[in-house]
mmCIF file of C-alpha atoms in Angstrom:
data_model
loop_
_atom_site.group_PDB
_atom_site.id
_atom_site.type_symbol
_atom_site.label_atom_id
_atom_site.label_comp_id
_atom_site.label_asym_id
_atom_site.label_seq_id
_atom_site.Cartn_x
_atom_site.Cartn_y
_atom_site.Cartn_z
ATOM 1 C CA MET A 1 0.000 0.000 0.000
ATOM 2 C CA ASN A 2 1.294 3.468 -0.935
ATOM 3 C CA ASP A 3 0.592 5.995 1.786
ATOM 4 C CA HIS A 4 2.479 9.108 0.802
ATOM 5 C CA ALA A 5 0.608 11.077 3.455
ATOM 6 C CA ALA A 6 2.619 9.238 6.115
ATOM 7 C CA ILE A 7 5.796 11.077 5.107
ATOM 8 C CA ALA A 8 4.192 14.491 4.566
ATOM 9 C CA PRO A 9 5.108 15.845 8.044
ATOM 10 C CA TYR A 10 8.798 15.553 7.150
ATOM 11 C CA ALA A 11 8.604 17.246 3.745
ATOM 12 C CA PRO A 12 9.956 20.568 5.119
ATOM 13 C CA TYR A 13 13.243 18.772 5.789
ATOM 14 C CA PHE A 14 13.592 17.254 2.298
ATOM 15 C CA THR A 15 16.293 18.649 0.031
ATOM 16 C CA ARG A 16 14.152 17.909 -3.050
ATOM 17 C CA SER A 17 10.510 18.054 -3.978
ATOM 18 C CA PHE A 18 8.034 15.872 -2.137
ATOM 19 C CA GLU A 19 7.227 14.125 -5.428
ATOM 20 C CA ALA A 20 10.876 13.249 -6.104
ATOM 21 C CA VAL A 21 11.385 11.838 -2.620
ATOM 22 C CA ALA A 22 8.140 9.856 -2.793
ATOM 23 C CA ALA A 23 9.124 8.418 -6.182
ATOM 24 C CA ASP A 24 12.479 7.197 -4.843
ATOM 25 C CA LEU A 25 10.780 5.722 -1.794
ATOM 26 C CA GLU A 26 8.385 3.912 -4.163
ATOM 27 C CA SER A 27 11.403 2.420 -5.935
ATOM 28 C CA TYR A 28 12.944 1.442 -2.618
ATOM 29 C CA ALA A 29 9.676 -0.192 -1.502
ATOM 30 C CA ALA A 30 9.554 -2.181 -4.754
ATOM 31 C CA LEU A 31 13.097 -3.428 -4.192
ATOM 32 C CA LEU A 32 12.223 -4.359 -0.609
ATOM 33 C CA ARG A 33 9.299 -6.452 -1.831
ATOM 34 C CA LYS A 34 11.389 -8.091 -4.545
ATOM 35 C CA TRP A 35 14.312 -9.000 -2.297
ATOM 36 C CA GLN A 36 12.132 -10.004 0.645
ATOM 37 C CA ALA A 37 11.462 -13.285 -1.165
ATOM 38 C CA VAL A 38 15.098 -14.372 -0.707
ATOM 39 C CA GLN A 39 16.185 -12.375 2.345
ATOM 40 C CA ASN A 40 14.177 -11.256 5.362
ATOM 41 C CA LEU A 41 14.717 -7.504 5.229
ATOM 42 C CA VAL A 42 11.765 -6.316 7.330
ATOM 43 C CA SER A 43 9.166 -8.147 9.384
ATOM 44 C CA ARG A 44 6.896 -9.898 6.901
ATOM 45 C CA GLU A 45 3.753 -8.662 8.633
ATOM 46 C CA THR A 46 4.875 -5.036 8.117
ATOM 47 C CA LEU A 47 5.781 -5.310 4.442
ATOM 48 C CA ASP A 48 2.424 -3.853 3.372
ATOM 49 C CA GLU A 49 2.818 -0.998 5.850
ATOM 50 C CA VAL A 50 6.282 0.212 4.900
ATOM 51 C CA TRP A 51 5.209 3.857 4.543
ATOM 52 C CA THR A 52 3.861 4.134 8.081
ATOM 53 C CA ARG A 53 5.846 1.486 9.939
ATOM 54 C CA HIS A 54 9.229 2.036 8.321
ATOM 55 C CA PHE A 55 9.547 5.105 6.097
ATOM 56 C CA ALA A 56 7.842 7.625 8.402
ATOM 57 C CA ASP A 57 9.551 6.056 11.406
ATOM 58 C CA SER A 58 12.935 6.521 9.743
ATOM 59 C CA LEU A 59 12.281 10.034 8.440
ATOM 60 C CA GLN A 60 11.403 11.446 11.852
ATOM 61 C CA VAL A 61 15.171 11.557 12.469
ATOM 62 C CA LEU A 62 15.241 14.522 10.063
ATOM 63 C CA LYS A 63 13.709 16.763 12.733
ATOM 64 C CA LEU A 64 16.738 16.237 14.980
ATOM 65 C CA LEU A 65 19.447 16.921 12.422
ATOM 66 C CA HIS A 66 21.614 20.026 12.251
ATOM 67 C CA ASP A 67 22.374 21.942 9.066
ATOM 68 C CA ASP A 68 26.069 21.041 9.325
ATOM 69 C CA ASP A 69 25.522 17.292 9.721
ATOM 70 C CA GLN A 70 27.301 15.916 6.672
ATOM 71 C CA SER A 71 28.578 12.445 7.554
ATOM 72 C CA PHE A 72 26.314 9.627 8.744
ATOM 73 C CA LEU A 73 27.151 6.165 10.062
ATOM 74 C CA ASP A 74 24.425 3.513 10.319
ATOM 75 C CA ILE A 75 25.233 0.406 12.364
ATOM 76 C CA GLY A 76 23.498 -2.889 11.635
ATOM 77 C CA SER A 77 21.724 -1.514 8.577
ATOM 78 C CA GLY A 78 19.790 -4.672 7.662
ATOM 79 C CA GLY A 79 17.249 -3.613 5.053
ATOM 80 C CA GLY A 80 18.478 -0.025 5.152
ATOM 81 C CA LEU A 81 16.325 1.547 7.839
ATOM 82 C CA PRO A 82 16.614 4.371 8.798
ATOM 83 C CA ALA A 83 19.609 5.202 6.604
ATOM 84 C CA ILE A 84 18.166 4.736 3.114
ATOM 85 C CA PRO A 85 15.000 6.825 3.652
ATOM 86 C CA LEU A 86 17.235 9.534 5.154
ATOM 87 C CA ALA A 87 19.640 9.359 2.205
ATOM 88 C CA ILE A 88 16.670 9.595 -0.169
ATOM 89 C CA ALA A 89 15.223 12.609 1.671
ATOM 90 C CA LEU A 90 18.608 14.381 1.692
ATOM 91 C CA LYS A 91 19.691 13.379 -1.815
ATOM 92 C CA GLY A 92 21.607 16.095 -3.631
ATOM 93 C CA SER A 93 22.915 17.713 -0.452
ATOM 94 C CA ASN A 94 26.306 15.919 -0.577
ATOM 95 C CA ARG A 95 25.644 14.220 2.742
ATOM 96 C CA HIS A 96 27.437 10.881 2.868
ATOM 97 C CA PHE A 97 26.128 7.720 4.507
ATOM 98 C CA THR A 98 28.237 4.738 5.582
ATOM 99 C CA LEU A 99 26.180 1.612 6.258
ATOM 100 C CA ILE A 100 27.644 -1.272 8.279
ATOM 101 C CA GLU A 101 26.031 -4.661 7.669
ATOM 102 C CA PRO A 102 27.753 -8.073 7.907
ATOM 103 C CA ASN A 103 25.096 -10.199 6.160
ATOM 104 C CA GLY A 104 26.215 -10.783 2.572
ATOM 105 C CA ARG A 105 22.760 -10.848 0.966
ATOM 106 C CA LYS A 106 21.709 -7.710 2.800
ATOM 107 C CA VAL A 107 24.938 -6.037 1.680
ATOM 108 C CA SER A 108 24.069 -6.903 -1.922
ATOM 109 C CA PHE A 109 20.597 -5.450 -1.437
ATOM 110 C CA LEU A 110 21.896 -2.223 0.091
ATOM 111 C CA ARG A 111 24.420 -1.746 -2.702
ATOM 112 C CA THR A 112 21.734 -2.390 -5.299
ATOM 113 C CA VAL A 113 19.474 0.272 -3.767
ATOM 114 C CA ALA A 114 22.335 2.757 -3.527
ATOM 115 C CA ARG A 115 23.293 2.163 -7.162
ATOM 116 C CA GLU A 116 19.784 2.202 -8.650
ATOM 117 C CA LEU A 117 18.696 5.299 -6.703
ATOM 118 C CA GLU A 118 22.059 7.040 -7.099
ATOM 119 C CA LEU A 119 22.511 7.601 -3.379
ATOM 120 C CA LEU A 120 25.722 8.794 -1.758
ATOM 121 C CA ILE A 121 26.145 5.588 0.256
ATOM 122 C CA THR A 122 29.097 3.342 1.092
ATOM 123 C CA VAL A 123 28.270 -0.138 2.384
ATOM 124 C CA GLU A 124 30.761 -1.893 4.681
ATOM 125 C CA GLY A 125 30.117 -5.631 4.524
ATOM 126 C CA ARG A 126 31.561 -6.351 7.951
ATOM 127 C CA ARG A 127 30.634 -6.206 11.608
ATOM 128 C CA SER A 128 31.232 -2.870 13.278
ATOM 129 C CA ASP A 129 34.072 -4.317 15.363
ATOM 130 C CA GLN A 130 35.803 -5.333 12.131
ATOM 131 C CA VAL A 131 35.664 -1.821 10.690
ATOM 132 C CA ASP A 132 38.631 0.424 11.472
ATOM 133 C CA SER A 133 37.195 3.799 12.446
ATOM 134 C CA ARG A 134 40.120 5.409 10.601
ATOM 135 C CA GLU A 135 38.752 3.938 7.352
ATOM 136 C CA THR A 136 35.393 5.697 7.601
ATOM 137 C CA PRO A 137 34.537 9.417 7.624
ATOM 138 C CA ALA A 138 34.224 10.722 11.185
ATOM 139 C CA PRO A 139 30.455 10.677 11.697
ATOM 140 C CA ASP A 140 28.458 13.716 12.655
ATOM 141 C CA VAL A 141 25.510 11.395 13.289
ATOM 142 C CA ILE A 142 25.278 7.698 14.124
ATOM 143 C CA THR A 143 21.943 5.980 13.545
ATOM 144 C CA CYS A 144 20.619 2.573 14.464
ATOM 145 C CA ARG A 145 17.162 1.002 14.537
ATOM 146 C CA ALA A 146 15.963 -2.242 16.128
ATOM 147 C CA LEU A 147 19.365 -3.841 16.607
ATOM 148 C CA ALA A 148 20.475 -4.290 20.219
ATOM 149 C CA SER A 149 20.242 -2.986 23.758
ATOM 150 C CA LEU A 150 21.550 0.514 24.447
ATOM 151 C CA PRO A 151 24.594 -0.611 26.487
ATOM 152 C CA GLN A 152 25.618 -2.921 23.640
ATOM 153 C CA LEU A 153 25.087 -0.171 21.087
ATOM 154 C CA CYS A 154 27.347 2.129 23.094
ATOM 155 C CA SER A 155 30.111 -0.475 22.906
ATOM 156 C CA TRP A 156 29.733 -0.731 19.143
ATOM 157 C CA MET A 157 29.521 3.028 18.621
ATOM 158 C CA ALA A 158 32.351 4.098 20.922
ATOM 159 C CA PRO A 159 35.255 3.539 18.455
ATOM 160 C CA PHE A 160 33.603 5.862 15.918
ATOM 161 C CA VAL A 161 32.585 8.647 18.292
ATOM 162 C CA THR A 162 34.308 12.025 18.096
ATOM 163 C CA PRO A 163 33.605 15.099 20.243
ATOM 164 C CA LYS A 164 31.141 16.325 17.595
ATOM 165 C CA THR A 165 29.296 13.018 17.104
ATOM 166 C CA ARG A 166 25.643 12.596 18.055
ATOM 167 C CA ALA A 167 23.899 9.253 18.045
ATOM 168 C CA ILE A 168 20.182 9.274 17.217
ATOM 169 C CA LEU A 169 18.725 5.907 18.086
ATOM 170 C CA HIS A 170 15.249 4.429 17.746
ATOM 171 C CA LYS A 171 14.149 2.774 20.984
ATOM 172 C CA GLY A 172 10.950 1.142 22.208
ATOM 173 C CA GLY A 173 9.197 0.901 25.549
ATOM 174 C CA GLU A 174 12.250 -0.576 27.252
ATOM 175 C CA HIS A 175 14.297 2.609 26.825
ATOM 176 C CA VAL A 176 14.042 3.799 30.460
ATOM 177 C CA GLU A 177 15.609 0.623 31.812
ATOM 178 C CA GLU A 178 18.222 0.591 29.069
ATOM 179 C CA VAL A 179 19.261 4.186 29.753
ATOM 180 C CA ALA A 180 19.576 3.423 33.476
ATOM 181 C CA GLU A 181 21.790 0.428 32.759
ATOM 182 C CA THR A 182 23.848 2.398 30.259
ATOM 183 C CA LEU A 183 24.602 5.136 32.792
ATOM 184 C CA THR A 184 26.200 2.583 35.101
ATOM 185 C CA ARG A 185 28.791 1.794 32.424
ATOM 186 C CA TRP A 186 29.101 4.910 30.308
ATOM 187 C CA ASP A 187 29.409 8.651 30.729
ATOM 188 C CA VAL A 188 26.951 10.081 28.214
ATOM 189 C CA ASN A 189 24.360 12.801 27.829
ATOM 190 C CA VAL A 190 20.957 11.458 26.798
ATOM 191 C CA VAL A 191 17.971 13.424 25.470
ATOM 192 C CA SER A 192 14.709 11.589 24.826
ATOM 193 C CA THR A 193 12.261 12.683 22.126
ATOM 194 C CA PRO A 194 8.869 10.938 21.867
ATOM 195 C CA SER A 195 8.455 8.894 18.704
ATOM 196 C CA ASP A 196 5.937 10.088 16.120
ATOM 197 C CA THR A 197 5.109 6.529 15.100
ATOM 198 C CA ASP A 198 5.362 4.407 18.248
ATOM 199 C CA ARG A 199 3.354 5.443 21.292
ATOM 200 C CA SER A 200 5.819 3.775 23.660
ATOM 201 C CA GLY A 201 8.923 4.553 21.614
ATOM 202 C CA VAL A 202 11.455 7.370 21.607
ATOM 203 C CA LEU A 203 14.405 8.729 19.708
ATOM 204 C CA LEU A 204 17.394 8.900 22.031
ATOM 205 C CA THR A 205 20.054 11.490 21.208
ATOM 206 C CA LEU A 206 23.404 10.637 22.797
ATOM 207 C CA THR A 207 26.369 12.995 23.057
ATOM 208 C CA ASN A 208 29.740 13.014 24.808
ATOM 209 C CA LEU A 209 29.929 9.225 24.997
ATOM 210 C CA SER A 210 32.873 7.715 26.858
ATOM 211 C CA ALA A 211 33.456 4.642 28.985
ATOM 212 C CA LYS A 212 33.402 5.201 32.725
ATOM 213 C CA SER A 213 36.854 5.084 34.255
ATOM 214 C CA VAL A 214 37.556 2.110 36.483
ATOM 215 C CA SER A 215 38.500 3.279 39.959
#
């Protein structure tokens, strides 16, 4: 089902016309459906709701971006959410996205989408702990959606974090407990923004991440 209205609230943040962004998202949705037959890219029960459950959910990150955010790192990209909708929305702005995904078939899918939609995306076909942070552009923003607990994500993100890096992470109803656990292991500033698409979910913005010193 095509529900372009689901992405309308984020149109003010697009770098192109609403019609151009919607057309690229249509192409992305078609590729998702095609590849889903051989590789589980999104939950099967949500495949017919990609505009509301996945595209709008990804695009809400746009509201939290800064004008000078140029380099993005997405960890555990899977089917490309939220990175590909963001790259589509910001296409033509010279913002660069690095996607980390170890699954070979998913890597092939992500590279196909990037090539066919002419997106400024580099796909690293390795786990994050196998990627040398010196080989990737220092990220202004790290994104991640539906991958792991917050303490684990902090461990994976830490090698890539610079003083200017912000992480913007999708989290569900368990975020309060995860933040509490994270603060026992990490020094980090956390700001919570209610999700537009998940009543119990939030977007967590993390800054100044560093491991707590062992006394």
